[in-house]
Amino acid sequence: MTAELFCFGESGNAYKAALTLELSGYDWSPVFVDFFNGEARSPAFREINEMGEVPVFREDGLTLSQSAIIQLHVAKKTGKFLGRDRDEVMRWLLWDNHKMSGQAGTTRFLMNFIPPEKRPEQVIGFLQGRMKAAYKVLDARLSGRKWLADDVPTIADFACCGYLYYPEPFGFARADWPHIDAWLDRIAGLPGWKHPYDLMPGHPSDRAPKEDK
Amino acid sequence: MTAELFCFGESGNAYKAALTLELSGYDWSPVFVDFFNGEARSPAFREINEMGEVPVFREDGLTLSQSAIIQLHVAKKTGKFLGRDRDEVMRWLLWDNHKMSGQAGTTRFLMNFIPPEKRPEQVIGFLQGRMKAAYKVLDARLSGRKWLADDVPTIADFACCGYLYYPEPFGFARADWPHIDAWLDRIAGLPGWKHPYDLMPGHPSDRAPKEDK
């Protein structure tokens, strides 16, 4: 049975799981969640995931949430991208959840997906400061090594890059971080790699007509 | 050899690891990190953990960082608090890192550990809104069940409670969340439980004289 991933294009957290599935050659298909109309926090969706978040993975009666759990499941099942040192891979998955994607996803949302007049500028500035500290850690880590948690790509790479391919501005410029920049090119060079908007349904332009009304 | 945990009293992230060690009856001792004078971000500390964060665990040449990694290590080694469903335990550890402690630790810091005139009120309000959404998920989860990820306590409980025993205000009132309140009492009733300030060195009052100068 084809596995399902509940997701939407703008979600970097969902992208981590989708990219892992895709690069592993998994038999999967995306199920669109209409986040921008509140579907992820609806009672029906909370029946699937009480946390009210994407991604959610379903296969043969198994339901998993949290991108890292899905990534681990896929990596264990396929034997791909798991790395040799599980603790080291997990360490970067956790760091990403706490220090990278947690800040990047929120900042990108505030800067791009709410009306400009409602943007909380102090919050955006604060989060950008925290992200800068995270980019510094990531860039230093990637100095002199190709991949985050092993000498081959692992799911840790596919987690930490979750928000970094998106075109919408959120305070990240690849040119400022040469080691991150080169690493993003390496990930994008893996066979089967796809951009988040090519991998999952849903794109900011889908909502443009509403804004024009 | 006694294991070492690099930590300080005010760190809820370090508390998760310290509490797991203590409740497991592990042979450990705390090593104070002078976070408030920048030690966690010093070059010397980054030699131990490039992420510039506590907690860090060291034992017999093994160095681990990220509280959840340390919790997992201790649980696997002692066979205690690991739960039966590893994915479910991990799911709550990840959720905590992303949605609970990530917000709570930052908000508590901004509200208590920087000069009042420098407090970014918009940021504090924003983070409190996000925390409220997290408390809602946690309280609903604990409605009708005693423990988060199993019918016995697991390291998931010791993660999600990380910041919730601290006396400093950060926008969490136990009385508002009856299921969380009862669960915190259950955790505090476990044999060997200790409050963060009794388990780790360092307390806000240690810095009071400086402020009085």
Tab-separated table of C-alpha atoms in Angstrom:
chain	number	residue	atom	x	y	z
A	1	MET	CA	0.000	0.000	0.000
A	2	THR	CA	1.222	3.454	-0.847
A	3	ALA	CA	2.134	5.397	2.266
A	4	GLU	CA	0.466	8.771	2.764
A	5	LEU	CA	2.090	11.938	3.991
A	6	PHE	CA	-0.235	14.690	5.209
A	7	CYS	CA	1.548	17.867	4.230
A	8	PHE	CA	1.482	21.163	2.348
A	9	GLY	CA	4.059	22.883	0.181
A	10	GLU	CA	4.885	25.743	2.519
A	11	SER	CA	5.750	23.462	5.446
A	12	GLY	CA	9.464	22.953	5.898
A	13	ASN	CA	8.717	20.471	8.653
A	14	ALA	CA	6.680	18.373	6.218
A	15	TYR	CA	9.421	18.794	3.615
A	16	LYS	CA	11.913	17.008	5.867
A	17	ALA	CA	9.723	13.904	5.841
A	18	ALA	CA	8.765	14.241	2.166
A	19	LEU	CA	12.403	14.626	1.100
A	20	THR	CA	13.435	11.602	3.138
A	21	LEU	CA	10.652	9.535	1.552
A	22	GLU	CA	11.520	10.733	-1.950
A	23	LEU	CA	15.275	10.272	-1.728
A	24	SER	CA	14.755	6.815	-0.247
A	25	GLY	CA	12.647	5.791	-3.237
A	26	TYR	CA	9.697	5.088	-0.937
A	27	ASP	CA	6.247	4.375	-2.356
A	28	TRP	CA	4.386	7.418	-1.008
A	29	SER	CA	1.926	10.081	-1.998
A	30	PRO	CA	1.142	13.459	-0.457
A	31	VAL	CA	-2.229	14.305	1.077
A	32	PHE	CA	-2.840	18.046	1.039
A	33	VAL	CA	-3.673	19.686	4.363
A	34	ASP	CA	-5.277	23.105	3.983
A	35	PHE	CA	-3.248	24.713	6.759
A	36	PHE	CA	-4.032	28.275	5.731
A	37	ASN	CA	-7.725	27.620	6.206
A	38	GLY	CA	-7.142	26.081	9.625
A	39	GLU	CA	-7.376	22.406	8.702
A	40	ALA	CA	-4.339	21.359	10.787
A	41	ARG	CA	-6.032	22.626	13.947
A	42	SER	CA	-9.503	21.328	13.134
A	43	PRO	CA	-11.110	18.678	15.367
A	44	ALA	CA	-11.065	16.219	12.437
A	45	PHE	CA	-7.314	16.632	11.936
A	46	ARG	CA	-6.665	16.458	15.682
A	47	GLU	CA	-8.225	13.013	15.563
A	48	ILE	CA	-5.243	12.067	13.401
A	49	ASN	CA	-2.697	14.156	15.297
A	50	GLU	CA	-3.629	15.759	18.599
A	51	MET	CA	-0.635	18.067	18.220
A	52	GLY	CA	-2.439	19.782	15.350
A	53	GLU	CA	0.597	19.733	13.091
A	54	VAL	CA	1.864	18.336	9.810
A	55	PRO	CA	3.559	16.149	8.781
A	56	VAL	CA	1.614	12.998	9.586
A	57	PHE	CA	2.564	9.686	8.016
A	58	ARG	CA	0.131	6.820	7.550
A	59	GLU	CA	0.798	3.337	6.263
A	60	ASP	CA	-0.960	0.042	6.923
A	61	GLY	CA	-2.719	1.232	10.059
A	62	LEU	CA	0.398	2.911	11.435
A	63	THR	CA	0.152	6.645	12.107
A	64	LEU	CA	3.256	8.673	12.925
A	65	SER	CA	3.707	12.355	13.628
A	66	GLN	CA	6.737	14.587	14.196
A	67	SER	CA	8.994	14.862	11.174
A	68	ALA	CA	11.994	13.262	12.899
A	69	ILE	CA	9.947	10.191	13.894
A	70	ILE	CA	8.823	9.773	10.290
A	71	GLN	CA	12.362	10.271	9.041
A	72	LEU	CA	13.663	7.650	11.466
A	73	HIS	CA	10.922	5.212	10.490
A	74	VAL	CA	11.682	5.544	6.788
A	75	ALA	CA	15.442	5.347	7.309
A	76	LYS	CA	15.157	2.217	9.439
A	77	LYS	CA	12.767	0.565	7.020
A	78	THR	CA	14.824	1.297	3.914
A	79	GLY	CA	18.247	1.123	5.531
A	80	LYS	CA	19.085	4.439	3.864
A	81	PHE	CA	20.370	7.702	5.340
A	82	LEU	CA	20.392	6.363	8.887
A	83	GLY	CA	24.087	6.999	9.503
A	84	ARG	CA	26.328	4.889	11.683
A	85	ASP	CA	26.074	6.826	14.921
A	86	ARG	CA	22.404	7.052	15.856
A	87	ASP	CA	23.043	9.420	18.768
A	88	GLU	CA	24.865	11.855	16.517
A	89	VAL	CA	22.091	11.807	13.928
A	90	MET	CA	19.440	12.257	16.622
A	91	ARG	CA	21.432	15.063	18.197
A	92	TRP	CA	21.169	17.116	15.026
A	93	LEU	CA	17.506	16.232	14.527
A	94	LEU	CA	16.765	17.549	18.005
A	95	TRP	CA	18.901	20.626	17.560
A	96	ASP	CA	17.116	21.360	14.304
A	97	ASN	CA	13.692	21.071	15.938
A	98	HIS	CA	14.726	23.358	18.761
A	99	LYS	CA	17.097	25.879	17.277
A	100	MET	CA	16.739	25.857	13.477
A	101	SER	CA	13.317	24.981	12.089
A	102	GLY	CA	11.491	26.171	15.175
A	103	GLN	CA	12.739	29.697	14.546
A	104	ALA	CA	12.901	29.628	10.744
A	105	GLY	CA	9.374	28.342	10.190
A	106	THR	CA	7.851	30.898	12.520
A	107	THR	CA	9.846	33.795	11.105
A	108	ARG	CA	9.034	32.888	7.526
A	109	PHE	CA	5.352	32.655	8.443
A	110	LEU	CA	5.354	36.066	10.117
A	111	MET	CA	7.216	37.701	7.233
A	112	ASN	CA	5.281	36.199	4.356
A	113	PHE	CA	1.980	34.646	5.283
A	114	ILE	CA	0.190	37.275	7.351
A	115	PRO	CA	-0.935	40.736	6.219
A	116	PRO	CA	2.031	43.165	6.187
A	117	GLU	CA	0.306	45.575	8.561
A	118	LYS	CA	0.042	42.824	11.172
A	119	ARG	CA	3.712	41.840	11.126
A	120	PRO	CA	5.218	41.925	14.602
A	121	GLU	CA	8.534	43.546	13.766
A	122	GLN	CA	10.074	43.122	17.206
A	123	VAL	CA	9.289	39.393	17.147
A	124	ILE	CA	10.753	39.031	13.661
A	125	GLY	CA	13.936	40.832	14.702
A	126	PHE	CA	14.254	38.722	17.829
A	127	LEU	CA	13.775	35.438	15.967
A	128	GLN	CA	16.237	36.489	13.273
A	129	GLY	CA	18.817	37.060	15.990
A	130	ARG	CA	18.270	33.556	17.298
A	131	MET	CA	18.437	32.109	13.800
A	132	LYS	CA	21.726	33.845	13.178
A	133	ALA	CA	23.166	32.020	16.191
A	134	ALA	CA	21.870	28.758	14.705
A	135	TYR	CA	23.317	29.446	11.234
A	136	LYS	CA	26.633	30.134	12.915
A	137	VAL	CA	26.601	26.721	14.594
A	138	LEU	CA	25.544	25.011	11.371
A	139	ASP	CA	28.084	26.806	9.195
A	140	ALA	CA	30.903	26.039	11.627
A	141	ARG	CA	29.860	22.401	11.748
A	142	LEU	CA	29.939	22.160	7.951
A	143	SER	CA	33.328	23.776	7.728
A	144	GLY	CA	35.657	21.010	6.602
A	145	ARG	CA	32.997	18.332	6.382
A	146	LYS	CA	30.463	17.434	3.732
A	147	TRP	CA	27.572	16.157	5.818
A	148	LEU	CA	26.266	16.929	9.279
A	149	ALA	CA	26.318	13.666	11.148
A	150	ASP	CA	28.400	11.233	9.093
A	151	ASP	CA	30.638	11.254	6.026
A	152	VAL	CA	27.575	10.350	3.977
A	153	PRO	CA	24.201	12.122	3.885
A	154	THR	CA	21.764	11.240	6.659
A	155	ILE	CA	18.291	12.269	7.744
A	156	ALA	CA	19.987	14.920	9.919
A	157	ASP	CA	20.919	16.768	6.719
A	158	PHE	CA	17.366	16.456	5.394
A	159	ALA	CA	16.051	17.927	8.667
A	160	CYS	CA	18.340	20.918	9.051
A	161	CYS	CA	17.838	21.993	5.431
A	162	GLY	CA	14.037	21.927	5.875
A	163	TYR	CA	13.417	25.647	5.478
A	164	LEU	CA	16.547	26.686	3.617
A	165	TYR	CA	15.440	26.167	-0.003
A	166	TYR	CA	12.340	28.346	0.208
A	167	PRO	CA	12.385	31.535	-1.869
A	168	GLU	CA	10.376	33.664	0.571
A	169	PRO	CA	12.575	35.998	2.640
A	170	PHE	CA	12.993	35.215	6.334
A	171	GLY	CA	16.444	36.482	7.134
A	172	PHE	CA	18.613	33.782	5.596
A	173	ALA	CA	20.980	34.609	2.738
A	174	ARG	CA	22.990	31.692	1.442
A	175	ALA	CA	25.847	33.970	0.397
A	176	ASP	CA	26.452	34.869	4.055
A	177	TRP	CA	27.113	31.258	5.005
A	178	PRO	CA	29.462	29.626	2.500
A	179	HIS	CA	29.598	26.211	4.151
A	180	ILE	CA	25.809	26.020	4.430
A	181	ASP	CA	25.563	27.200	0.838
A	182	ALA	CA	27.848	24.450	-0.483
A	183	TRP	CA	26.067	21.836	1.634
A	184	LEU	CA	22.651	22.880	0.253
A	185	ASP	CA	24.092	22.378	-3.234
A	186	ARG	CA	25.319	18.928	-2.216
A	187	ILE	CA	21.888	17.923	-0.917
A	188	ALA	CA	20.211	19.335	-4.026
A	189	GLY	CA	22.627	17.259	-6.096
A	190	LEU	CA	21.465	13.946	-4.632
A	191	PRO	CA	19.624	11.741	-7.140
A	192	GLY	CA	15.897	12.389	-6.944
A	193	TRP	CA	16.115	15.643	-4.976
A	194	LYS	CA	13.170	17.970	-5.411
A	195	HIS	CA	12.359	21.460	-4.222
A	196	PRO	CA	9.607	21.614	-1.548
A	197	TYR	CA	7.145	23.218	-3.940
A	198	ASP	CA	7.760	20.428	-6.466
A	199	LEU	CA	7.418	17.691	-3.885
A	200	MET	CA	4.267	18.695	-1.998
A	201	PRO	CA	0.948	20.238	-3.045
A	202	GLY	CA	0.222	23.819	-2.056
A	203	HIS	CA	2.041	27.039	-2.998
A	204	PRO	CA	1.727	30.674	-1.891
A	205	SER	CA	0.384	31.578	-5.346
A	206	ASP	CA	-2.657	29.369	-4.656
A	207	ARG	CA	-3.839	32.000	-2.234
A	208	ALA	CA	-3.005	35.032	-4.379
A	209	PRO	CA	-6.469	35.477	-5.968
A	210	LYS	CA	-8.038	35.858	-2.543
A	211	GLU	CA	-5.629	38.648	-1.715
A	212	ASP	CA	-6.535	40.402	-4.979
A	213	LYS	CA	-10.251	40.416	-4.276
B	1	MET	CA	33.268	6.369	37.298
B	2	THR	CA	30.724	8.962	38.300
B	3	ALA	CA	29.032	10.496	35.270
B	4	GLU	CA	29.150	14.275	34.947
B	5	LEU	CA	26.336	16.524	33.840
B	6	PHE	CA	27.285	20.049	32.777
B	7	CYS	CA	24.343	22.156	33.877
B	8	PHE	CA	23.063	25.082	35.914
B	9	GLY	CA	20.020	25.471	38.130
B	10	GLU	CA	18.058	27.818	35.911
B	11	SER	CA	18.194	25.519	32.875
B	12	GLY	CA	15.012	23.524	32.369
B	13	ASN	CA	16.712	21.719	29.509
B	14	ALA	CA	19.460	20.555	31.855
B	15	TYR	CA	16.814	19.677	34.454
B	16	LYS	CA	15.268	17.102	32.100
B	17	ALA	CA	18.568	15.211	32.006
B	18	ALA	CA	19.326	15.749	35.705
B	19	LEU	CA	15.870	14.544	36.749
B	20	THR	CA	16.171	11.453	34.571
B	21	LEU	CA	19.580	10.665	36.082
B	22	GLU	CA	18.340	11.233	39.627
B	23	LEU	CA	15.096	9.250	39.362
B	24	SER	CA	17.005	6.391	37.716
B	25	GLY	CA	19.384	6.215	40.675
B	26	TYR	CA	22.321	6.910	38.366
B	27	ASP	CA	25.773	7.647	39.788
B	28	TRP	CA	26.176	11.243	38.608
B	29	SER	CA	27.324	14.626	39.750
B	30	PRO	CA	26.607	18.098	38.368
B	31	VAL	CA	29.305	20.340	36.909
B	32	PHE	CA	28.305	23.992	37.116
B	33	VAL	CA	28.351	25.985	33.883
B	34	ASP	CA	28.381	29.730	34.429
B	35	PHE	CA	25.848	30.466	31.707
B	36	PHE	CA	25.074	33.971	32.902
B	37	ASN	CA	28.699	34.951	32.428
B	38	GLY	CA	28.786	33.463	28.947
B	39	GLU	CA	30.540	30.180	29.720
B	40	ALA	CA	28.193	28.072	27.539
B	41	ARG	CA	29.181	30.074	24.476
B	42	SER	CA	32.885	30.293	25.259
B	43	PRO	CA	35.427	28.655	22.932
B	44	ALA	CA	36.422	26.275	25.739
B	45	PHE	CA	32.862	25.069	26.211
B	46	ARG	CA	32.302	24.812	22.464
B	47	GLU	CA	35.173	22.327	22.445
B	48	ILE	CA	32.858	20.131	24.534
B	49	ASN	CA	29.651	21.048	22.702
B	50	GLU	CA	29.805	23.054	19.490
B	51	MET	CA	26.128	23.885	19.937
B	52	GLY	CA	27.067	26.070	22.907
B	53	GLU	CA	24.356	24.636	25.134
B	54	VAL	CA	23.817	22.689	28.319
B	55	PRO	CA	23.201	19.950	29.229
B	56	VAL	CA	26.261	17.947	28.308
B	57	PHE	CA	26.821	14.465	29.725
B	58	ARG	CA	30.224	12.862	30.089
B	59	GLU	CA	31.098	9.368	31.215
B	60	ASP	CA	34.062	7.146	30.433
B	61	GLY	CA	35.128	9.094	27.352
B	62	LEU	CA	31.571	9.377	26.035
B	63	THR	CA	30.228	12.910	25.518
B	64	LEU	CA	26.543	13.494	24.758
B	65	SER	CA	24.587	16.674	24.231
B	66	GLN	CA	20.900	17.454	23.723
B	67	SER	CA	18.766	16.626	26.741
B	68	ALA	CA	16.693	13.992	24.917
B	69	ILE	CA	19.823	12.107	23.807
B	70	ILE	CA	21.055	12.033	27.385
B	71	GLN	CA	17.642	10.946	28.638
B	72	LEU	CA	17.539	8.135	26.085
B	73	HIS	CA	21.052	7.025	26.974
B	74	VAL	CA	20.264	6.849	30.681
B	75	ALA	CA	16.921	5.118	30.105
B	76	LYS	CA	18.478	2.499	27.844
B	77	LYS	CA	21.357	1.895	30.210
B	78	THR	CA	19.207	1.548	33.330
B	79	GLY	CA	16.143	0.061	31.658
B	80	LYS	CA	14.029	2.627	33.491
B	81	PHE	CA	11.462	5.128	32.143
B	82	LEU	CA	11.981	4.039	28.540
B	83	GLY	CA	8.349	3.105	27.910
B	84	ARG	CA	7.168	0.352	25.609
B	85	ASP	CA	6.577	2.379	22.466
B	86	ARG	CA	9.810	4.150	21.589
B	87	ASP	CA	8.218	6.172	18.771
B	88	GLU	CA	5.551	7.516	21.101
B	89	VAL	CA	8.120	8.511	23.728
B	90	MET	CA	10.314	10.138	21.084
B	91	ARG	CA	7.319	11.957	19.608
B	92	TRP	CA	6.733	13.772	22.873
B	93	LEU	CA	10.435	14.459	23.362
B	94	LEU	CA	10.529	16.130	19.953
B	95	TRP	CA	7.300	18.017	20.513
B	96	ASP	CA	8.668	19.263	23.809
B	97	ASN	CA	11.869	20.511	22.208
B	98	HIS	CA	9.967	22.295	19.480
B	99	LYS	CA	6.772	23.523	21.052
B	100	MET	CA	7.142	23.476	24.837
B	101	SER	CA	10.616	24.041	26.218
B	102	GLY	CA	11.760	26.026	23.206
B	103	GLN	CA	9.168	28.687	23.984
B	104	ALA	CA	9.088	28.384	27.774
B	105	GLY	CA	12.825	28.653	28.316
B	106	THR	CA	13.132	31.717	26.118
B	107	THR	CA	10.124	33.464	27.632
B	108	ARG	CA	11.279	32.811	31.172
B	109	PHE	CA	14.701	34.162	30.281
B	110	LEU	CA	13.279	37.338	28.761
B	111	MET	CA	10.922	37.921	31.696
B	112	ASN	CA	13.334	37.229	34.521
B	113	PHE	CA	16.975	37.236	33.565
B	114	ILE	CA	17.507	40.450	31.641
B	115	PRO	CA	17.114	44.015	32.925
B	116	PRO	CA	13.410	45.008	33.037
B	117	GLU	CA	13.961	48.009	30.772
B	118	LYS	CA	15.316	45.726	28.062
B	119	ARG	CA	12.381	43.316	28.037
B	120	PRO	CA	10.932	42.922	24.529
B	121	GLU	CA	7.236	42.992	25.430
B	122	GLN	CA	5.978	42.116	21.953
B	123	VAL	CA	8.237	39.051	21.847
B	124	ILE	CA	7.105	37.962	25.304
B	125	GLY	CA	3.438	38.305	24.314
B	126	PHE	CA	4.002	36.399	21.094
B	127	LEU	CA	5.820	33.536	22.793
B	128	GLN	CA	3.185	33.347	25.523
B	129	GLY	CA	0.561	32.901	22.820
B	130	ARG	CA	2.510	30.009	21.360
B	131	MET	CA	3.002	28.474	24.786
B	132	LYS	CA	-0.707	28.652	25.453
B	133	ALA	CA	-1.299	26.534	22.340
B	134	ALA	CA	1.252	24.042	23.686
B	135	TYR	CA	-0.317	23.911	27.178
B	136	LYS	CA	-3.633	23.234	25.498
B	137	VAL	CA	-2.213	20.214	23.669
B	138	LEU	CA	-0.498	18.957	26.832
B	139	ASP	CA	-3.533	19.429	29.068
B	140	ALA	CA	-5.811	17.667	26.566
B	141	ARG	CA	-3.339	14.791	26.292
B	142	LEU	CA	-3.270	14.374	30.085
B	143	SER	CA	-7.032	14.427	30.367
B	144	GLY	CA	-7.968	10.890	31.328
B	145	ARG	CA	-4.442	9.553	31.449
B	146	LYS	CA	-1.742	9.684	34.080
B	147	TRP	CA	1.414	9.821	31.971
B	148	LEU	CA	2.231	11.220	28.568
B	149	ALA	CA	3.538	8.318	26.539
B	150	ASP	CA	2.674	5.157	28.462
B	151	ASP	CA	0.664	4.096	31.510
B	152	VAL	CA	3.835	4.462	33.546
B	153	PRO	CA	6.173	7.475	33.745
B	154	THR	CA	8.728	7.811	30.965
B	155	ILE	CA	11.436	10.228	29.962
B	156	ALA	CA	8.772	12.030	27.890
B	157	ASP	CA	7.192	13.185	31.155
B	158	PHE	CA	10.566	14.315	32.490
B	159	ALA	CA	11.112	16.344	29.304
B	160	CYS	CA	7.776	18.125	29.033
B	161	CYS	CA	7.830	19.151	32.707
B	162	GLY	CA	11.289	20.687	32.298
B	163	TYR	CA	10.317	24.306	32.857
B	164	LEU	CA	7.062	23.874	34.744
B	165	TYR	CA	8.325	23.696	38.344
B	166	TYR	CA	10.223	26.966	38.264
B	167	PRO	CA	8.873	29.749	40.477
B	168	GLU	CA	9.785	32.638	38.159
B	169	PRO	CA	6.809	33.936	36.152
B	170	PHE	CA	6.718	33.226	32.441
B	171	GLY	CA	3.035	32.961	31.667
B	172	PHE	CA	2.216	29.541	33.056
B	173	ALA	CA	-0.252	29.204	35.930
B	174	ARG	CA	-0.839	25.637	37.076
B	175	ALA	CA	-4.380	26.475	38.188
B	176	ASP	CA	-5.347	27.199	34.573
B	177	TRP	CA	-4.452	23.687	33.457
B	178	PRO	CA	-5.894	21.109	35.865
B	179	HIS	CA	-4.608	18.028	34.060
B	180	ILE	CA	-1.087	19.444	33.804
B	181	ASP	CA	-1.322	20.455	37.460
B	182	ALA	CA	-2.231	16.946	38.634
B	183	TRP	CA	0.460	15.413	36.411
B	184	LEU	CA	3.134	17.714	37.865
B	185	ASP	CA	2.076	16.498	41.313
B	186	ARG	CA	2.387	12.903	40.149
B	187	ILE	CA	5.906	13.487	38.832
B	188	ALA	CA	6.875	15.327	42.018
B	189	GLY	CA	5.561	12.336	43.972
B	190	LEU	CA	7.994	9.887	42.363
B	191	PRO	CA	10.613	8.523	44.785
B	192	GLY	CA	13.725	10.676	44.658
B	193	TRP	CA	12.131	13.640	42.840
B	194	LYS	CA	13.857	16.957	43.410
B	195	HIS	CA	13.124	20.517	42.377
B	196	PRO	CA	15.534	21.920	39.744
B	197	TYR	CA	17.116	24.299	42.237
B	198	ASP	CA	17.760	21.392	44.623
B	199	LEU	CA	19.189	19.166	41.914
B	200	MET	CA	21.601	21.482	40.118
B	201	PRO	CA	23.989	24.225	41.263
B	202	GLY	CA	23.143	27.837	40.441
B	203	HIS	CA	20.162	29.929	41.522
B	204	PRO	CA	18.932	33.421	40.561
B	205	SER	CA	19.826	34.642	44.062
B	206	ASP	CA	23.493	33.909	43.302
B	207	ARG	CA	23.469	36.914	41.014
B	208	ALA	CA	21.514	39.244	43.278
B	209	PRO	CA	24.536	40.952	44.905
B	210	LYS	CA	25.818	42.039	41.493
B	211	GLU	CA	22.505	43.684	40.717
B	212	ASP	CA	22.633	45.525	44.047
B	213	LYS	CA	26.017	47.060	43.352
